[in-house]
Amino acid sequence: MQPPVIPTAQRCLNHGDREGAARCPECENVFCRECVTEHDGRMICRGCLETLSQVVEKPRKEWLRNAGGWLAACIGLLLVWFVFFVLGDILVSIPSSFHEGLVVK
C-alpha cells in the first residue's frame, strides 16, 4: 500500500516550477495557489470553474411570461371597470329628491 501523496510534493500542472497547493476535485489535477480559486467552499481550477459556470440555457417560454402580463392587465382593467360600475349603480339608485335638496335642508 502506498502512502498518501502530499499535494506540496507534487508540482502545479500549469507551472512546473511551483509546488502544488490544491487538488481540483473535478479534474483531480494538482495546481498552485494562483491556478485555483474558491467556489462554493471548494478549491477549483480555472478550467473546471469555466465548465461549471456555463449556464445551460433552457428554452424560454416568453409567450407564457407575456401572456401572464396581459392577463394581469386585463384582470386589472376588469376590476377597475367593476368598481366604477358599482359606484355608478349606487349613484343612480339615489332618489332624485336627494339631489333637489328636499331631503337635506
Short mmCIF file of N, CA and C in Angstrom, two decimals:
data_model
loop_
_atom_site.label_atom_id
_atom_site.label_comp_id
_atom_site.label_asym_id
_atom_site.label_seq_id
_atom_site.Cartn_x
_atom_site.Cartn_y
_atom_site.Cartn_z
N MET A 1 0.84 -1.18 0.00
CA MET A 1 0.00 0.00 0.00
C MET A 1 0.89 1.24 0.00
N GLN A 2 0.58 2.18 -0.89
CA GLN A 2 1.39 3.39 -1.00
C GLN A 2 0.91 4.43 0.01
N PRO A 3 1.83 5.22 0.55
CA PRO A 3 1.41 6.29 1.46
C PRO A 3 0.68 7.37 0.67
N PRO A 4 -0.21 8.12 1.31
CA PRO A 4 -0.93 9.18 0.60
C PRO A 4 0.03 10.23 0.07
N VAL A 5 -0.25 10.73 -1.11
CA VAL A 5 0.61 11.73 -1.75
C VAL A 5 0.27 13.10 -1.17
N ILE A 6 1.27 13.80 -0.69
CA ILE A 6 1.08 15.15 -0.16
C ILE A 6 1.05 16.11 -1.34
N PRO A 7 0.05 17.00 -1.43
CA PRO A 7 -0.05 17.89 -2.58
C PRO A 7 1.18 18.77 -2.79
N THR A 8 1.88 19.17 -1.72
CA THR A 8 3.05 20.04 -1.90
C THR A 8 4.22 19.28 -2.49
N ALA A 9 4.19 17.95 -2.44
CA ALA A 9 5.27 17.17 -3.05
C ALA A 9 5.08 17.09 -4.56
N GLN A 10 3.92 17.47 -5.03
CA GLN A 10 3.65 17.47 -6.45
C GLN A 10 3.80 18.88 -7.00
N ARG A 11 3.86 18.98 -8.29
CA ARG A 11 4.05 20.27 -8.96
C ARG A 11 2.75 20.69 -9.65
N CYS A 12 2.62 21.99 -9.82
CA CYS A 12 1.46 22.56 -10.50
C CYS A 12 1.41 22.08 -11.94
N LEU A 13 0.23 21.77 -12.42
CA LEU A 13 0.07 21.31 -13.79
C LEU A 13 0.42 22.40 -14.79
N ASN A 14 0.09 23.66 -14.48
CA ASN A 14 0.36 24.78 -15.38
C ASN A 14 1.75 25.37 -15.20
N HIS A 15 2.24 25.37 -13.96
CA HIS A 15 3.55 25.95 -13.64
C HIS A 15 4.40 24.86 -13.01
N GLY A 16 5.23 24.22 -13.80
CA GLY A 16 6.02 23.09 -13.33
C GLY A 16 7.03 23.42 -12.26
N ASP A 17 7.43 24.69 -12.14
CA ASP A 17 8.43 25.06 -11.15
C ASP A 17 7.81 25.39 -9.79
N ARG A 18 6.50 25.38 -9.69
CA ARG A 18 5.82 25.71 -8.42
C ARG A 18 5.25 24.45 -7.77
N GLU A 19 5.22 24.49 -6.44
CA GLU A 19 4.65 23.37 -5.69
C GLU A 19 3.13 23.41 -5.78
N GLY A 20 2.54 22.25 -5.76
CA GLY A 20 1.09 22.16 -5.79
C GLY A 20 0.50 22.57 -4.46
N ALA A 21 -0.56 23.36 -4.50
CA ALA A 21 -1.20 23.83 -3.28
C ALA A 21 -2.56 23.19 -3.06
N ALA A 22 -3.21 22.80 -4.14
CA ALA A 22 -4.55 22.22 -4.02
C ALA A 22 -4.81 21.27 -5.17
N ARG A 23 -5.67 20.31 -4.90
CA ARG A 23 -6.09 19.37 -5.93
C ARG A 23 -7.53 19.72 -6.30
N CYS A 24 -7.76 19.91 -7.57
CA CYS A 24 -9.11 20.22 -8.06
C CYS A 24 -9.98 18.98 -7.90
N PRO A 25 -11.13 19.09 -7.23
CA PRO A 25 -11.99 17.92 -7.04
C PRO A 25 -12.68 17.45 -8.32
N GLU A 26 -12.73 18.31 -9.32
CA GLU A 26 -13.39 17.94 -10.58
C GLU A 26 -12.47 17.13 -11.48
N CYS A 27 -11.30 17.69 -11.81
CA CYS A 27 -10.37 17.01 -12.72
C CYS A 27 -9.27 16.25 -11.98
N GLU A 28 -9.16 16.46 -10.68
CA GLU A 28 -8.20 15.78 -9.80
C GLU A 28 -6.75 16.05 -10.17
N ASN A 29 -6.48 17.19 -10.77
CA ASN A 29 -5.10 17.62 -11.03
C ASN A 29 -4.65 18.55 -9.91
N VAL A 30 -3.34 18.65 -9.73
CA VAL A 30 -2.77 19.49 -8.68
C VAL A 30 -2.38 20.83 -9.30
N PHE A 31 -2.70 21.93 -8.58
CA PHE A 31 -2.42 23.28 -9.06
C PHE A 31 -1.81 24.11 -7.95
N CYS A 32 -1.09 25.18 -8.34
CA CYS A 32 -0.53 26.11 -7.36
C CYS A 32 -1.63 27.07 -6.89
N ARG A 33 -1.29 27.95 -5.96
CA ARG A 33 -2.27 28.87 -5.40
C ARG A 33 -2.85 29.83 -6.43
N GLU A 34 -2.07 30.17 -7.44
CA GLU A 34 -2.54 31.12 -8.44
C GLU A 34 -3.48 30.48 -9.45
N CYS A 35 -3.46 29.18 -9.56
CA CYS A 35 -4.27 28.49 -10.57
C CYS A 35 -5.61 28.00 -10.04
N VAL A 36 -5.84 28.08 -8.74
CA VAL A 36 -7.11 27.62 -8.18
C VAL A 36 -7.85 28.80 -7.56
N THR A 37 -9.14 28.64 -7.46
CA THR A 37 -9.97 29.66 -6.82
C THR A 37 -11.04 28.96 -5.99
N GLU A 38 -11.52 29.63 -4.97
CA GLU A 38 -12.55 29.07 -4.10
C GLU A 38 -13.91 29.30 -4.73
N HIS A 39 -14.70 28.24 -4.86
CA HIS A 39 -16.04 28.33 -5.43
C HIS A 39 -16.93 27.37 -4.67
N ASP A 40 -17.95 27.88 -4.01
CA ASP A 40 -18.89 27.08 -3.21
C ASP A 40 -18.17 26.22 -2.17
N GLY A 41 -17.16 26.81 -1.54
CA GLY A 41 -16.44 26.12 -0.48
C GLY A 41 -15.42 25.10 -0.97
N ARG A 42 -15.14 25.08 -2.27
CA ARG A 42 -14.17 24.14 -2.83
C ARG A 42 -13.13 24.91 -3.62
N MET A 43 -11.93 24.38 -3.66
CA MET A 43 -10.87 24.96 -4.47
C MET A 43 -10.92 24.29 -5.84
N ILE A 44 -11.21 25.08 -6.87
CA ILE A 44 -11.41 24.55 -8.22
C ILE A 44 -10.48 25.26 -9.18
N CYS A 45 -9.96 24.53 -10.17
CA CYS A 45 -9.09 25.15 -11.17
C CYS A 45 -9.92 26.00 -12.14
N ARG A 46 -9.22 26.83 -12.90
CA ARG A 46 -9.89 27.76 -13.81
C ARG A 46 -10.71 27.03 -14.87
N GLY A 47 -10.16 25.97 -15.43
CA GLY A 47 -10.86 25.23 -16.48
C GLY A 47 -12.16 24.61 -15.99
N CYS A 48 -12.10 24.00 -14.81
CA CYS A 48 -13.31 23.39 -14.26
C CYS A 48 -14.31 24.45 -13.82
N LEU A 49 -13.81 25.60 -13.34
CA LEU A 49 -14.71 26.68 -12.95
C LEU A 49 -15.47 27.22 -14.16
N GLU A 50 -14.78 27.34 -15.30
CA GLU A 50 -15.46 27.79 -16.52
C GLU A 50 -16.51 26.78 -16.95
N THR A 51 -16.20 25.51 -16.82
CA THR A 51 -17.16 24.47 -17.18
C THR A 51 -18.38 24.52 -16.27
N LEU A 52 -18.15 24.69 -14.96
CA LEU A 52 -19.26 24.73 -14.01
C LEU A 52 -20.06 26.02 -14.13
N SER A 53 -19.42 27.09 -14.59
CA SER A 53 -20.09 28.39 -14.67
C SER A 53 -20.94 28.55 -15.92
N GLN A 54 -20.74 27.68 -16.89
CA GLN A 54 -21.54 27.79 -18.11
C GLN A 54 -22.99 27.50 -17.80
N VAL A 55 -23.84 28.42 -18.21
CA VAL A 55 -25.27 28.29 -17.95
C VAL A 55 -25.89 27.48 -19.08
N VAL A 56 -26.58 26.45 -18.70
CA VAL A 56 -27.30 25.67 -19.69
C VAL A 56 -28.61 26.38 -19.94
N GLU A 57 -28.75 26.91 -21.15
CA GLU A 57 -29.94 27.69 -21.45
C GLU A 57 -31.10 26.75 -21.76
N LYS A 58 -32.16 26.95 -21.02
CA LYS A 58 -33.38 26.22 -21.28
C LYS A 58 -34.22 27.05 -22.24
N PRO A 59 -35.00 26.40 -23.06
CA PRO A 59 -35.85 27.19 -23.95
C PRO A 59 -36.83 28.02 -23.13
N ARG A 60 -36.79 29.30 -23.38
CA ARG A 60 -37.64 30.20 -22.61
C ARG A 60 -39.07 30.14 -23.11
N LYS A 61 -39.95 30.37 -22.21
CA LYS A 61 -41.36 30.44 -22.56
C LYS A 61 -41.79 31.90 -22.49
N GLU A 62 -41.27 32.67 -23.44
CA GLU A 62 -41.56 34.10 -23.48
C GLU A 62 -43.05 34.35 -23.64
N TRP A 63 -43.69 33.55 -24.45
CA TRP A 63 -45.11 33.78 -24.68
C TRP A 63 -45.89 33.59 -23.39
N LEU A 64 -45.44 32.67 -22.55
CA LEU A 64 -46.12 32.45 -21.27
C LEU A 64 -45.90 33.63 -20.34
N ARG A 65 -44.68 34.17 -20.33
CA ARG A 65 -44.40 35.33 -19.50
C ARG A 65 -45.21 36.53 -20.00
N ASN A 66 -45.27 36.72 -21.31
CA ASN A 66 -46.04 37.82 -21.88
C ASN A 66 -47.53 37.62 -21.64
N ALA A 67 -47.99 36.38 -21.74
CA ALA A 67 -49.41 36.09 -21.51
C ALA A 67 -49.78 36.41 -20.06
N GLY A 68 -48.88 36.14 -19.14
CA GLY A 68 -49.15 36.46 -17.73
C GLY A 68 -49.30 37.96 -17.52
N GLY A 69 -48.48 38.75 -18.19
CA GLY A 69 -48.59 40.21 -18.09
C GLY A 69 -49.89 40.71 -18.68
N TRP A 70 -50.24 40.18 -19.84
CA TRP A 70 -51.50 40.60 -20.47
C TRP A 70 -52.70 40.16 -19.63
N LEU A 71 -52.64 39.00 -19.05
CA LEU A 71 -53.72 38.52 -18.20
C LEU A 71 -53.87 39.40 -16.97
N ALA A 72 -52.77 39.79 -16.35
CA ALA A 72 -52.83 40.67 -15.18
C ALA A 72 -53.40 42.03 -15.56
N ALA A 73 -53.02 42.56 -16.73
CA ALA A 73 -53.54 43.85 -17.17
C ALA A 73 -55.04 43.77 -17.43
N CYS A 74 -55.49 42.70 -18.05
CA CYS A 74 -56.93 42.53 -18.32
C CYS A 74 -57.73 42.39 -17.02
N ILE A 75 -57.20 41.64 -16.08
CA ILE A 75 -57.88 41.50 -14.79
C ILE A 75 -57.94 42.83 -14.07
N GLY A 76 -56.86 43.60 -14.12
CA GLY A 76 -56.85 44.93 -13.50
C GLY A 76 -57.87 45.86 -14.13
N LEU A 77 -57.94 45.88 -15.46
CA LEU A 77 -58.93 46.72 -16.14
C LEU A 77 -60.35 46.27 -15.82
N LEU A 78 -60.57 44.97 -15.75
CA LEU A 78 -61.89 44.45 -15.39
C LEU A 78 -62.26 44.85 -13.97
N LEU A 79 -61.32 44.82 -13.06
CA LEU A 79 -61.57 45.22 -11.68
C LEU A 79 -61.91 46.70 -11.58
N VAL A 80 -61.17 47.54 -12.30
CA VAL A 80 -61.46 48.99 -12.30
C VAL A 80 -62.83 49.25 -12.90
N TRP A 81 -63.17 48.57 -14.00
CA TRP A 81 -64.48 48.74 -14.62
C TRP A 81 -65.58 48.34 -13.64
N PHE A 82 -65.39 47.22 -12.92
CA PHE A 82 -66.40 46.75 -11.97
C PHE A 82 -66.60 47.75 -10.83
N VAL A 83 -65.50 48.32 -10.32
CA VAL A 83 -65.62 49.32 -9.24
C VAL A 83 -66.41 50.53 -9.71
N PHE A 84 -66.11 51.05 -10.89
CA PHE A 84 -66.84 52.21 -11.40
C PHE A 84 -68.29 51.85 -11.74
N PHE A 85 -68.54 50.63 -12.20
CA PHE A 85 -69.91 50.20 -12.48
C PHE A 85 -70.74 50.18 -11.20
N VAL A 86 -70.19 49.59 -10.13
CA VAL A 86 -70.91 49.54 -8.85
C VAL A 86 -71.11 50.94 -8.30
N LEU A 87 -70.09 51.79 -8.39
CA LEU A 87 -70.21 53.17 -7.92
C LEU A 87 -71.29 53.91 -8.70
N GLY A 88 -71.33 53.75 -10.01
CA GLY A 88 -72.36 54.38 -10.84
C GLY A 88 -73.74 53.85 -10.51
N ASP A 89 -73.85 52.55 -10.27
CA ASP A 89 -75.14 51.95 -9.91
C ASP A 89 -75.64 52.50 -8.58
N ILE A 90 -74.72 52.70 -7.63
CA ILE A 90 -75.11 53.28 -6.34
C ILE A 90 -75.59 54.71 -6.54
N LEU A 91 -74.89 55.49 -7.35
CA LEU A 91 -75.29 56.88 -7.59
C LEU A 91 -76.63 56.96 -8.31
N VAL A 92 -76.89 56.05 -9.23
CA VAL A 92 -78.17 56.05 -9.94
C VAL A 92 -79.31 55.67 -9.01
N SER A 93 -79.06 54.83 -8.04
CA SER A 93 -80.12 54.39 -7.13
C SER A 93 -80.50 55.44 -6.09
N ILE A 94 -79.74 56.51 -5.98
CA ILE A 94 -80.09 57.59 -5.05
C ILE A 94 -81.31 58.32 -5.62
N PRO A 95 -82.35 58.53 -4.81
CA PRO A 95 -83.57 59.19 -5.33
C PRO A 95 -83.29 60.63 -5.78
N SER A 96 -84.05 61.07 -6.75
CA SER A 96 -83.84 62.42 -7.29
C SER A 96 -84.20 63.49 -6.27
N SER A 97 -85.04 63.15 -5.30
CA SER A 97 -85.39 64.14 -4.27
C SER A 97 -84.17 64.52 -3.44
N PHE A 98 -83.22 63.62 -3.31
CA PHE A 98 -81.99 63.92 -2.59
C PHE A 98 -81.18 64.96 -3.34
N HIS A 99 -81.16 64.85 -4.68
CA HIS A 99 -80.40 65.77 -5.50
C HIS A 99 -81.04 67.16 -5.54
N GLU A 100 -82.36 67.22 -5.38
CA GLU A 100 -83.06 68.50 -5.46
C GLU A 100 -83.01 69.27 -4.15
N GLY A 101 -82.48 68.65 -3.10
CA GLY A 101 -82.34 69.33 -1.83
C GLY A 101 -83.56 69.22 -0.95
N LEU A 102 -84.51 68.33 -1.30
CA LEU A 102 -85.71 68.18 -0.50
C LEU A 102 -85.47 67.33 0.74
N VAL A 103 -84.51 66.42 0.71
CA VAL A 103 -84.23 65.54 1.84
C VAL A 103 -83.33 66.24 2.84
N VAL A 104 -82.30 66.89 2.38
CA VAL A 104 -81.34 67.56 3.25
C VAL A 104 -81.59 69.05 3.16
N LYS A 105 -81.88 69.71 4.28
CA LYS A 105 -82.12 71.15 4.28
C LYS A 105 -81.18 71.84 5.22
#
